[in-house]
Coordinates of C-alpha atoms in Angstrom, one line a residue:
Chain A
M179 CA 2.0 -15.1 27.3
A180 CA 0.7 -15.8 24.1
I181 CA 3.9 -16.2 22.7
Q182 CA 7.9 -16.7 23.8
L183 CA 10.3 -16.9 21.7
Q184 CA 13.6 -16.7 23.6
Q185 CA 17.0 -16.1 21.3
V186 CA 15.6 -18.0 18.1
S187 CA 17.8 -18.0 15.9
Y188 CA 16.4 -19.1 12.0
T189 CA 18.6 -19.9 8.9
Y190 CA 17.5 -20.8 5.9
S191 CA 19.4 -24.3 3.9
E192 CA 21.0 -24.9 6.8
R193 CA 23.5 -26.9 5.6
S194 CA 24.3 -25.9 2.0
L195 CA 27.1 -23.0 0.5
W196 CA 23.5 -20.8 0.5
R197 CA 22.4 -20.8 4.5
Q198 CA 21.4 -17.5 4.9
T199 CA 20.7 -16.3 8.5
A200 CA 17.4 -14.5 8.0
L201 CA 17.2 -14.3 12.3
H202 CA 19.1 -14.2 15.0
G203 CA 19.2 -14.5 18.4
I204 CA 14.9 -13.0 18.8
D205 CA 13.4 -12.5 22.7
F206 CA 10.2 -11.3 22.8
E207 CA 6.9 -12.1 24.7
L208 CA 4.0 -11.2 23.9
P209 CA 0.5 -11.4 26.6
Q210 CA -2.3 -12.7 25.0
G211 CA -5.0 -10.4 23.7
T212 CA -3.2 -7.4 22.5
M213 CA -3.0 -5.8 19.3
V214 CA 0.5 -6.1 17.8
G215 CA 2.1 -4.6 14.9
I216 CA 5.5 -5.7 14.1
A217 CA 7.8 -3.5 11.1
G218 CA 11.3 -3.3 9.8
A219 CA 12.1 -3.4 6.0
T220 CA 12.4 -5.0 3.1
G221 CA 14.9 -8.6 4.3
S222 CA 14.6 -7.8 8.0
G223 CA 13.1 -11.0 8.9
K224 CA 9.1 -9.6 9.7
S225 CA 7.9 -13.8 7.2
T226 CA 10.3 -15.8 8.3
L227 CA 9.4 -14.6 11.9
L228 CA 5.2 -14.8 10.9
Q229 CA 6.2 -18.3 9.6
L230 CA 7.8 -19.4 13.2
L231 CA 4.8 -18.5 15.5
N232 CA 2.5 -21.5 13.5
G233 CA 5.4 -24.0 12.9
I234 CA 5.4 -23.5 8.9
L235 CA 9.0 -22.6 9.8
R236 CA 11.0 -24.6 13.1
P237 CA 13.5 -22.5 15.1
T238 CA 17.0 -23.6 13.8
Q239 CA 18.2 -21.7 17.1
G240 CA 16.6 -21.2 20.8
T241 CA 13.0 -21.8 21.4
V242 CA 9.5 -20.7 20.2
S243 CA 6.5 -21.5 22.8
V244 CA 2.9 -20.0 21.1
L245 CA -0.3 -20.9 23.7
D246 CA 1.2 -24.1 25.3
I247 CA 3.1 -25.8 22.7
T248 CA 6.7 -25.5 23.5
L249 CA 8.7 -25.5 19.4
R250 CA 12.7 -26.1 21.0
A251 CA 15.7 -25.9 18.0
G252 CA 17.4 -29.4 17.9
E253 CA 14.0 -32.0 19.5
K254 CA 10.9 -33.2 17.1
A255 CA 8.2 -31.0 16.8
P256 CA 5.2 -32.2 18.6
K257 CA 2.0 -32.5 16.8
L258 CA 1.0 -29.4 14.6
L259 CA -3.3 -29.8 14.3
P260 CA -3.3 -28.2 17.4
L261 CA -0.8 -25.1 16.4
R262 CA -2.4 -24.7 13.3
R263 CA -6.2 -24.2 14.6
R264 CA -5.7 -22.1 17.2
V265 CA -3.3 -19.4 15.9
G266 CA -4.5 -18.4 12.0
L267 CA -2.1 -17.0 9.8
V268 CA -3.5 -14.2 7.4
F269 CA -1.1 -14.6 3.8
Q270 CA -0.5 -11.3 1.9
F271 CA -3.8 -11.1 -0.7
P272 CA -5.8 -14.3 1.5
E273 CA -8.1 -13.8 -1.1
Q274 CA -5.7 -15.0 -4.0
Q275 CA -6.4 -18.5 -1.6
M276 CA -9.8 -18.9 -1.7
F277 CA -11.4 -21.8 -3.6
A278 CA -15.3 -22.7 -3.2
E279 CA -18.5 -21.2 -5.0
T280 CA -19.7 -20.0 -2.0
V281 CA -17.9 -17.7 0.5
E282 CA -19.9 -19.8 2.9
K283 CA -18.0 -23.0 1.2
D284 CA -15.5 -21.9 1.2
L285 CA -15.9 -20.3 5.4
C286 CA -16.5 -24.3 6.3
F287 CA -13.4 -25.3 4.7
G288 CA -11.3 -24.7 8.1
P289 CA -13.7 -26.0 10.7
L290 CA -14.8 -29.0 9.0
N291 CA -11.4 -29.8 8.1
F292 CA -10.2 -29.7 11.7
G293 CA -13.1 -31.9 13.0
M294 CA -16.6 -30.1 13.5
S295 CA -20.0 -30.8 12.2
P296 CA -21.4 -29.0 9.5
D297 CA -23.1 -27.7 12.2
E298 CA -20.8 -26.0 13.7
A299 CA -18.4 -25.6 11.3
R300 CA -21.6 -23.2 9.8
E301 CA -22.2 -21.5 12.9
R302 CA -18.1 -19.9 13.4
A303 CA -18.8 -19.3 9.8
C304 CA -21.9 -16.8 10.5
R305 CA -19.7 -15.1 13.4
A306 CA -16.6 -15.1 11.6
M307 CA -18.7 -13.2 8.8
L308 CA -20.2 -10.7 11.3
D309 CA -16.2 -9.8 12.9
M310 CA -15.3 -9.2 9.9
G311 CA -18.4 -6.8 9.5
L312 CA -20.3 -8.8 6.5
D313 CA -23.8 -9.3 5.6
L314 CA -24.6 -13.0 6.3
A315 CA -26.5 -12.4 3.3
L316 CA -22.6 -12.7 1.1
L317 CA -23.0 -16.7 2.7
E318 CA -24.3 -17.6 -0.6
R319 CA -22.3 -15.5 -3.0
N320 CA -19.7 -16.3 -5.0
P321 CA -16.3 -15.7 -3.4
F322 CA -15.0 -13.2 -6.6
R323 CA -18.0 -12.0 -7.6
L324 CA -17.4 -9.4 -3.7
S325 CA -15.4 -5.9 -4.6
G326 CA -12.3 -6.0 -3.3
G327 CA -12.5 -4.7 0.1
Q328 CA -15.4 -7.3 1.0
M329 CA -13.7 -10.1 -0.6
R330 CA -10.2 -9.4 1.8
K331 CA -12.1 -10.0 4.4
A332 CA -13.8 -12.8 3.3
A333 CA -10.8 -14.3 3.8
I334 CA -9.6 -13.2 7.0
A335 CA -13.2 -14.2 7.8
S336 CA -12.2 -18.1 6.7
V337 CA -9.5 -18.0 9.2
L338 CA -11.0 -16.0 11.8
A339 CA -13.9 -19.4 11.1
A340 CA -12.1 -21.9 12.8
D341 CA -11.9 -19.6 16.3
P342 CA -8.0 -18.4 16.7
E343 CA -6.8 -17.5 19.6
I344 CA -3.5 -15.6 18.0
V345 CA -4.4 -14.3 14.1
V346 CA -1.0 -13.4 12.4
L347 CA -1.4 -11.3 9.6
D348 CA 1.2 -10.8 6.6
E349 CA 0.0 -6.6 5.4
P350 CA -4.3 -7.3 5.4
T351 CA -4.1 -3.6 4.2
A352 CA -2.2 -3.8 1.0
S353 CA -3.5 -3.0 -2.1
L354 CA -6.8 -1.7 -0.6
D355 CA -8.1 2.1 -0.7
P356 CA -7.4 4.1 2.2
V357 CA -11.4 4.0 3.3
S358 CA -11.3 -0.2 3.1
R359 CA -8.3 0.5 5.2
K360 CA -9.1 2.1 8.1
E361 CA -12.7 -0.1 8.0
L362 CA -10.4 -3.2 8.2
I363 CA -7.8 -2.0 11.3
G364 CA -10.9 -1.5 13.4
L365 CA -11.8 -4.2 12.7
L366 CA -9.1 -5.9 13.1
T367 CA -8.8 -3.2 16.6
R368 CA -12.0 -4.8 17.7
L369 CA -11.5 -8.6 17.7
C370 CA -8.6 -7.6 20.0
R371 CA -10.6 -5.5 22.2
E372 CA -14.2 -7.3 22.5
R373 CA -13.1 -10.7 21.4
G374 CA -10.3 -11.1 23.4
R375 CA -7.9 -11.9 20.4
T376 CA -4.4 -11.8 20.3
V377 CA -3.8 -10.2 16.8
I378 CA -0.9 -9.8 15.5
I379 CA -0.3 -7.1 12.0
V380 CA 3.0 -7.1 9.5
T381 CA 2.6 -3.9 8.0
H382 CA 4.4 -1.2 5.9
R383 CA 2.1 1.1 6.5
M384 CA 3.0 1.5 10.6
D385 CA 0.5 5.3 9.6
E386 CA -2.3 3.4 10.1
L387 CA -2.3 0.7 12.4
L388 CA -0.4 3.2 15.1
P389 CA -2.7 4.3 16.8
Y390 CA -4.2 0.7 17.4
A391 CA -1.2 -1.1 18.8
D392 CA 0.1 -2.1 22.5
R393 CA 2.8 -3.4 21.7
W394 CA 5.3 -2.4 18.5
V395 CA 8.4 -4.5 17.6
I396 CA 10.4 -3.3 15.8
L397 CA 13.2 -5.4 13.1
D398 CA 16.6 -4.6 11.3
Q399 CA 18.5 -7.6 9.4
G400 CA 17.6 -10.2 10.4
R401 CA 17.8 -8.7 14.9
S402 CA 14.5 -7.4 16.7
V403 CA 16.2 -3.8 18.0
F404 CA 13.0 -2.8 19.3
Q405 CA 10.5 -4.3 21.2
G406 CA 7.9 -1.7 23.0
S407 CA 4.9 0.6 23.3
V408 CA 4.0 3.1 21.1
R409 CA 4.9 5.8 23.8
E410 CA 8.2 4.0 24.1
L411 CA 8.6 4.7 19.9
A412 CA 7.1 7.9 19.8
A413 CA 9.9 9.4 22.4
D414 CA 13.0 8.5 19.6
P415 CA 11.1 7.8 15.4
S416 CA 14.9 8.2 14.2
L417 CA 15.3 4.4 15.6
L418 CA 12.5 3.8 12.7
T419 CA 15.1 6.6 10.4
R420 CA 17.6 4.1 11.6
C421 CA 16.4 1.3 10.5
G422 CA 15.4 1.4 6.4
L423 CA 11.2 3.5 7.4
A424 CA 10.0 5.8 7.4
V425 CA 8.9 8.0 9.9
P426 CA 5.0 8.4 9.9
D427 CA 3.7 11.7 9.8
S428 CA 1.8 11.8 12.4
L429 CA 4.3 10.5 14.4
R430 CA 6.7 13.2 13.3
Y431 CA 3.9 16.2 13.6
W432 CA 3.0 14.9 17.6
R433 CA 7.0 14.8 18.1
A434 CA 6.7 18.0 16.7
V435 CA 4.1 19.3 19.9
A436 CA 5.7 17.1 22.2
D437 CA 8.5 19.5 22.1
R438 CA 7.4 22.5 21.7
L439 CA 5.6 22.1 24.3
G440 CA 7.6 19.8 26.2
L441 CA 4.8 16.9 27.2
E442 CA 7.3 14.2 27.9
D443 CA 5.0 11.6 30.4
E444 CA 1.7 12.9 27.9
E445 CA -0.2 9.6 25.8
P446 CA 0.8 10.5 22.4
R447 CA -1.8 11.2 19.9
L448 CA -1.2 10.7 16.7
T449 CA -4.7 11.0 14.9
P450 CA -5.3 14.3 13.1
E451 CA -8.3 14.3 15.5
G452 CA -7.5 14.3 19.3
L453 CA -4.2 16.0 17.8
A454 CA -5.9 19.1 16.8
E455 CA -7.7 18.7 20.0
L456 CA -4.9 19.2 21.7
I457 CA -3.6 22.1 20.8
V458 CA -6.7 23.6 20.4
S459 CA -6.7 23.5 24.3
R460 CA -3.2 24.8 24.9
E461 CA -3.6 27.4 21.6
S462 CA -6.3 29.0 23.6
G463 CA -4.7 29.9 26.9
S464 CA -1.8 32.3 24.9
S465 CA -2.1 34.5 22.6
G466 CA -4.7 36.0 19.4
R467 CA -2.7 34.6 16.5
V468 CA -6.1 32.2 15.7
G469 CA -7.0 32.7 12.1
E470 CA -4.4 35.8 11.5
K471 CA -1.8 33.2 9.2
G472 CA -2.4 31.2 6.3
T473 CA 0.6 28.9 5.5
G474 CA 1.7 26.0 3.8
H475 CA -1.0 25.0 0.2
E476 CA -3.3 27.9 1.3
Chain B
M115 CA 16.5 12.8 -16.0
N116 CA 17.0 15.9 -18.9
E117 CA 17.2 15.2 -21.8
R118 CA 15.4 14.9 -24.0
D119 CA 15.3 12.3 -26.4
R120 CA 12.3 11.0 -27.2
K121 CA 9.8 11.6 -29.4
G122 CA 8.6 15.3 -30.4
H123 CA 4.9 15.1 -30.1
S124 CA 4.6 18.5 -29.1
A125 CA 6.0 19.5 -32.7
E126 CA 4.4 17.1 -34.6
H127 CA 0.9 17.4 -33.2
G128 CA 0.4 20.9 -30.7
P129 CA -0.2 20.4 -27.5
D130 CA -2.7 17.4 -25.8
A131 CA -1.7 14.1 -25.2
I132 CA -5.4 12.8 -24.3
V133 CA -8.5 13.6 -26.4
L134 CA -12.0 12.2 -24.9
K135 CA -14.6 13.2 -26.7
D136 CA -18.2 11.5 -25.5
V137 CA -16.7 8.0 -25.1
S138 CA -18.8 4.9 -24.2
F139 CA -18.1 1.6 -22.8
G140 CA -20.2 -1.2 -21.7
Y141 CA -21.1 -4.6 -22.5
D142 CA -24.4 -3.9 -21.9
P143 CA -25.9 -1.0 -23.9
E144 CA -27.9 -0.5 -20.4
N145 CA -26.0 -0.8 -17.8
P146 CA -22.7 1.4 -19.7
I147 CA -19.9 0.8 -17.4
L148 CA -18.6 4.4 -18.9
H149 CA -21.0 7.0 -20.3
G150 CA -20.0 10.1 -22.6
L151 CA -16.9 10.6 -21.1
S152 CA -15.3 13.7 -22.3
L153 CA -11.2 15.2 -21.4
R154 CA -8.1 16.5 -22.2
I155 CA -5.1 16.3 -21.3
P156 CA -2.1 18.8 -22.2
Q157 CA 0.6 17.1 -22.7
G158 CA 3.7 16.7 -19.4
Q159 CA 0.4 17.3 -17.9
W160 CA 0.7 15.3 -15.0
V161 CA -2.6 13.6 -14.4
S162 CA -4.4 11.6 -11.2
L163 CA -6.9 8.8 -11.5
V164 CA -9.4 8.4 -9.4
G165 CA -12.4 6.3 -8.3
E166 CA -13.7 3.4 -6.1
S167 CA -13.5 0.5 -7.4
G168 CA -15.6 0.2 -10.5
S169 CA -16.1 3.4 -10.8
G170 CA -14.9 2.6 -14.6
K171 CA -10.6 3.4 -13.9
S172 CA -9.2 0.4 -15.4
T173 CA -11.8 0.5 -18.2
L174 CA -10.6 4.2 -19.0
V175 CA -7.5 3.1 -19.5
K176 CA -8.1 0.0 -21.6
L177 CA -9.9 1.8 -24.4
L178 CA -6.8 4.5 -24.6
N179 CA -5.0 1.5 -25.4
A180 CA -7.6 -0.6 -27.3
L181 CA -7.8 -3.2 -24.8
L182 CA -10.7 -2.8 -24.9
P183 CA -12.8 -1.5 -27.9
K184 CA -15.1 2.1 -26.9
S185 CA -18.4 1.8 -28.3
A186 CA -18.8 5.0 -28.9
G187 CA -16.7 8.7 -29.0
E188 CA -13.6 9.6 -30.8
I189 CA -9.5 8.9 -28.1
T190 CA -7.1 10.7 -30.0
V191 CA -3.4 10.2 -28.9
C192 CA -1.2 12.1 -29.0
G193 CA -2.8 14.0 -32.0
E194 CA -3.6 10.5 -33.2
K195 CA -7.3 9.7 -33.5
L196 CA -7.9 5.9 -32.2
S197 CA -8.6 3.6 -34.8
E198 CA -8.5 -0.4 -36.8
E199 CA -5.3 1.1 -38.7
S200 CA -3.5 3.2 -36.0
I201 CA -4.1 0.8 -32.9
L202 CA -0.5 -0.7 -33.0
S203 CA 1.0 2.6 -33.2
I204 CA -1.6 4.3 -30.2
R205 CA 0.1 0.7 -28.2
R206 CA 3.7 2.5 -28.7
T207 CA 3.0 5.9 -27.6
I208 CA 1.1 4.8 -24.0
G209 CA 3.9 2.7 -22.0
M210 CA 1.8 1.4 -18.9
V211 CA 3.1 -0.1 -15.8
F212 CA 0.6 -2.7 -13.5
Q213 CA 0.5 -3.1 -9.9
N214 CA 2.3 -6.2 -9.5
P215 CA 5.1 -5.9 -11.6
D216 CA 5.8 -10.0 -11.5
N217 CA 3.6 -10.0 -13.7
Q218 CA 5.0 -8.2 -16.9
F219 CA 8.7 -10.1 -16.1
V220 CA 9.6 -12.3 -19.3
G221 CA 13.4 -12.4 -19.8
E222 CA 15.8 -14.2 -17.8
T223 CA 17.5 -12.0 -16.8
V224 CA 17.0 -8.1 -16.1
E225 CA 18.5 -7.9 -18.9
E226 CA 17.4 -9.5 -20.8
D227 CA 13.4 -9.1 -19.2
I228 CA 14.2 -5.0 -20.9
L229 CA 15.8 -5.8 -24.3
F230 CA 12.5 -7.9 -24.6
G231 CA 10.0 -5.1 -25.0
L232 CA 12.3 -3.2 -27.9
E233 CA 12.4 -6.3 -29.8
G234 CA 9.2 -5.9 -31.3
L235 CA 10.2 -2.2 -32.6
C236 CA 13.1 -2.7 -35.2
L237 CA 15.4 -1.4 -34.0
S238 CA 19.2 -0.8 -34.2
R239 CA 21.5 -3.6 -31.6
E240 CA 23.3 -0.3 -30.7
E241 CA 19.9 2.3 -30.3
M242 CA 19.0 -0.8 -27.7
D243 CA 22.1 -1.0 -26.2
R244 CA 22.1 2.8 -25.6
R245 CA 18.5 3.3 -24.6
L246 CA 19.0 0.1 -21.4
R247 CA 22.2 2.0 -21.4
L248 CA 20.3 5.4 -20.9
Y249 CA 17.5 4.3 -18.4
A250 CA 18.8 1.6 -16.2
G251 CA 21.3 4.7 -15.1
K252 CA 18.9 7.1 -15.3
L253 CA 16.4 4.9 -12.1
G254 CA 19.7 3.1 -10.8
I255 CA 19.7 -0.3 -12.2
S256 CA 21.9 -0.3 -13.9
G257 CA 24.4 -3.0 -11.2
L258 CA 20.5 -5.0 -11.4
L259 CA 20.9 -6.6 -15.9
A260 CA 22.4 -8.7 -15.6
K261 CA 20.3 -10.8 -12.4
H262 CA 17.2 -12.5 -12.7
P263 CA 14.2 -11.1 -12.0
G264 CA 12.9 -13.4 -9.4
E265 CA 16.1 -12.3 -6.4
L266 CA 14.9 -8.7 -6.5
S267 CA 12.9 -6.9 -4.1
G268 CA 9.3 -5.9 -5.6
G269 CA 10.6 -1.9 -5.2
Q270 CA 13.3 -3.1 -7.7
K271 CA 10.9 -5.1 -9.6
Q272 CA 8.8 -1.9 -10.3
R273 CA 12.3 0.4 -11.4
V274 CA 13.0 -2.6 -13.6
A275 CA 8.8 -2.6 -15.0
I276 CA 9.3 1.6 -15.7
V277 CA 13.3 1.3 -17.6
S278 CA 11.6 -0.9 -19.9
I279 CA 8.7 0.8 -20.1
L280 CA 11.0 4.4 -20.5
A281 CA 13.7 2.4 -22.0
M282 CA 10.4 2.1 -25.4
E283 CA 10.4 6.0 -25.4
P284 CA 6.4 6.8 -24.9
G285 CA 4.3 9.3 -25.3
V286 CA 1.8 9.3 -22.9
V287 CA 3.0 7.1 -19.1
I288 CA 0.1 5.5 -17.6
F289 CA 0.4 3.5 -13.8
D290 CA -2.0 1.6 -12.4
E291 CA -1.6 1.8 -8.4
A292 CA 2.2 0.6 -9.0
S293 CA 2.7 1.4 -5.7
S294 CA -0.4 -0.1 -3.3
M295 CA 1.9 -3.1 -3.6
L296 CA 5.2 -1.4 -2.3
D297 CA 6.7 -0.8 1.2
E298 CA 7.3 3.2 2.4
E299 CA 10.0 3.3 1.1
S300 CA 9.7 2.2 -2.6
R301 CA 7.0 4.5 -1.8
N302 CA 9.0 7.2 -1.6
G303 CA 11.3 6.0 -4.6
L304 CA 8.2 6.2 -6.8
L305 CA 7.2 9.5 -6.2
D306 CA 10.6 10.8 -7.2
I307 CA 11.3 9.3 -10.4
L308 CA 7.1 10.2 -10.5
R309 CA 8.7 14.9 -10.1
D310 CA 12.0 13.3 -12.4
M311 CA 9.7 12.4 -15.4
H312 CA 7.0 15.0 -14.9
A313 CA 10.6 17.3 -14.9
E314 CA 11.9 15.7 -18.4
G315 CA 8.1 16.4 -20.1
Y316 CA 6.3 13.2 -19.3
T317 CA 3.1 13.1 -20.1
I318 CA 1.7 11.1 -16.3
L319 CA -1.5 9.5 -15.9
M320 CA -1.9 7.5 -13.1
I321 CA -4.8 5.2 -11.3
T322 CA -3.9 6.1 -7.5
H323 CA -5.3 6.9 -3.9
D324 CA -2.6 7.1 -2.4
A325 CA -2.6 10.6 -0.6
D326 CA 1.0 11.7 -1.5
E327 CA 0.9 10.3 -4.6
I328 CA -2.4 12.7 -5.4
L329 CA -0.5 14.9 -4.4
A330 CA 2.7 15.6 -5.9
S331 CA 0.4 15.3 -9.2
Q332 CA -1.3 19.0 -11.0
R333 CA -4.3 17.2 -12.1
V334 CA -7.2 15.1 -10.2
L335 CA -9.5 13.3 -12.1
A336 CA -12.5 12.0 -10.0
L337 CA -15.2 8.7 -11.5
C338 CA -18.2 8.2 -10.4
G339 CA -20.4 5.6 -11.8
G340 CA -18.5 5.4 -15.4
G341 CA -18.9 9.8 -15.4
L342 CA -16.4 12.5 -14.8
A343 CA -17.2 13.4 -10.5
G344 CA -14.8 16.2 -10.8
D345 CA -11.4 17.7 -12.3
M346 CA -9.9 19.9 -9.9
T347 CA -6.3 19.7 -8.6
P348 CA -5.5 17.2 -5.3
A349 CA -5.5 21.6 -3.2
E350 CA -9.2 21.9 -4.4
L351 CA -10.6 17.7 -3.8
F352 CA -8.5 17.2 -0.5
R353 CA -10.8 19.8 1.0
S354 CA -14.3 18.3 -0.5
P355 CA -15.3 16.3 2.8
G356 CA -17.7 14.6 -0.1
L357 CA -15.8 13.8 -2.6
M358 CA -13.1 12.4 -1.4
E359 CA -15.2 9.4 0.6
E360 CA -16.8 9.0 -3.3
C361 CA -13.3 8.4 -4.3
R362 CA -13.0 6.3 -1.1
L363 CA -9.8 8.7 -0.3
H364 CA -8.5 10.2 2.2
A365 CA -6.7 13.9 2.7
P366 CA -2.4 13.7 3.7
Y367 CA -2.1 13.7 7.2
A368 CA -2.3 17.1 7.4
W369 CA -4.7 18.3 6.0
E370 CA -6.4 16.0 8.0
L371 CA -5.3 17.8 10.7
S372 CA -5.4 21.1 9.2
R373 CA -9.5 20.2 9.0
K374 CA -9.9 18.6 12.8
L375 CA -8.1 23.0 13.7
E376 CA -10.8 24.1 11.8
A377 CA -13.4 22.9 13.1
L378 CA -12.4 23.5 16.2
G379 CA -11.6 27.0 15.5
L380 CA -8.0 27.3 14.4
A381 CA -7.1 27.6 11.6
I382 CA -3.9 27.8 10.1
G383 CA -4.2 27.3 6.7
V384 CA -2.4 24.2 6.2
P385 CA 0.6 23.2 7.5
A386 CA 3.6 22.1 5.1
S387 CA 6.1 20.2 7.3
E388 CA 5.2 19.1 11.5
K389 CA 8.4 22.2 12.3
E390 CA 6.5 25.0 10.4
L391 CA 3.4 23.9 12.3
V392 CA 4.8 24.8 15.7
E393 CA 6.3 27.9 14.5
T394 CA 2.5 29.3 13.6
L395 CA 1.9 28.0 16.8
W396 CA 3.6 28.5 18.9
P397 CA 6.6 31.0 17.7
F398 CA 10.1 31.2 20.0
N399 CA 9.5 34.8 21.3
C400 CA 6.4 33.8 22.7
S401 CA 7.1 30.0 23.4
K402 CA 5.4 29.2 26.8

């Protein structure tokens, strides 16, 4: 198990009048090498949860186990440096944390700090660049001269350079254009599938992650209200509405088609390509209405 | 929103909100960022401005309210030609809403923040109060006026930023990727606000790459390499895969689905909803 949370609660300013509990009794287990989406409305506790995963916050109740490191409420914390190296946390707008005059220096900063030799650091930096689909020629460039999408990828690469086993990202695609967003999700999926990393993504845009995530965790007012596969989530998307989230188009269209055709046991088709293929395969047997009816915006 | 109490530009100056004639801009004349751009945006039109980063969208917007000096050409905003003398007046005519509302907060409370913008307009205290109540009410933030901007959620902050702009009663409102940092619910909320503003007659120019926002607008201007690569309806844009790729855009889900179906030989047009899709494909009377 990469991550296990048992009855975890977190309360901000616990000993003051302004105490505020952000998470209530969260239980979950995330197996190694999975791609996990975490969604929830604003204020649902997503950011708090994320900060518990590499020891920035410690649970006020319960136990957080990440890899072989355990943080128990009320106990003295173990050394956090190994945890910080093994869990890479990518904050929102990570490019705002870039500071060095070349991309290479920025990428080597983490590995050097974690005690790697300069050669090893450079090698890690190169691998991280390739993992993020970036040309090695960019290593010599000033990070602030890259395009928005490249800068975002380079900033994520600087977290990957420390070679974390778990990568946690907070809204990694925010404010990128749709094509860059899709590219980035594709790269993160490869990182999980081909390099065996556990990738955890907090997102406001469930749409773009739905076809790729193995598991979802949905938070509502500090409680975990859903944990499971996309298939389970697709069985009852109204759960999202109850949590103040919009049901993504891909899920609404899948649900409508699946309901009409009675496809209870099928794997959800959540891309336009996938759903179109399914529709055509089911449509070919029926009457010749194809092409007769133009509707909608046409 | 149905009161028409803003400046009556249409009566005084004719129907165009923005006119550009051969406008160019560049730090290096050999390598202009915008070159020879001409276009006309009528009053009350809702326009999406699209293009990949570096295509000149933000430059165009900055030229409009003279945050950058044009190198050549002529810009007219609500009948007023942009010149040294008219800069201040034109800046009052154009309201800007940015991507990150945090960057435009100055006050200790939401109310103070909204009033700050109005103080520069030499209005009476009564008029300032009237506008504050009116626009805060329209955007549903009356309950937030005493709060510190830091206490608000992203969607609430964006509403406050919009109220600050609308209270100045501009003739044209420009949104610079105003929804890109919002969650989905707040994005939908912003879309409702834009629809209301459009119904009320505001001229809206919106830099965006959000498919739903583009679809809701009336017209798309696509910039590419500093020139106009397309001037069309959203439907025409979503039927032009080449231009969409150039501008790094995706079509809304229903459009993508319809295109994939068509490629597989099933041309049913673009469904307006998932319900319409299944009704079209499998009407109840011959359902399986």
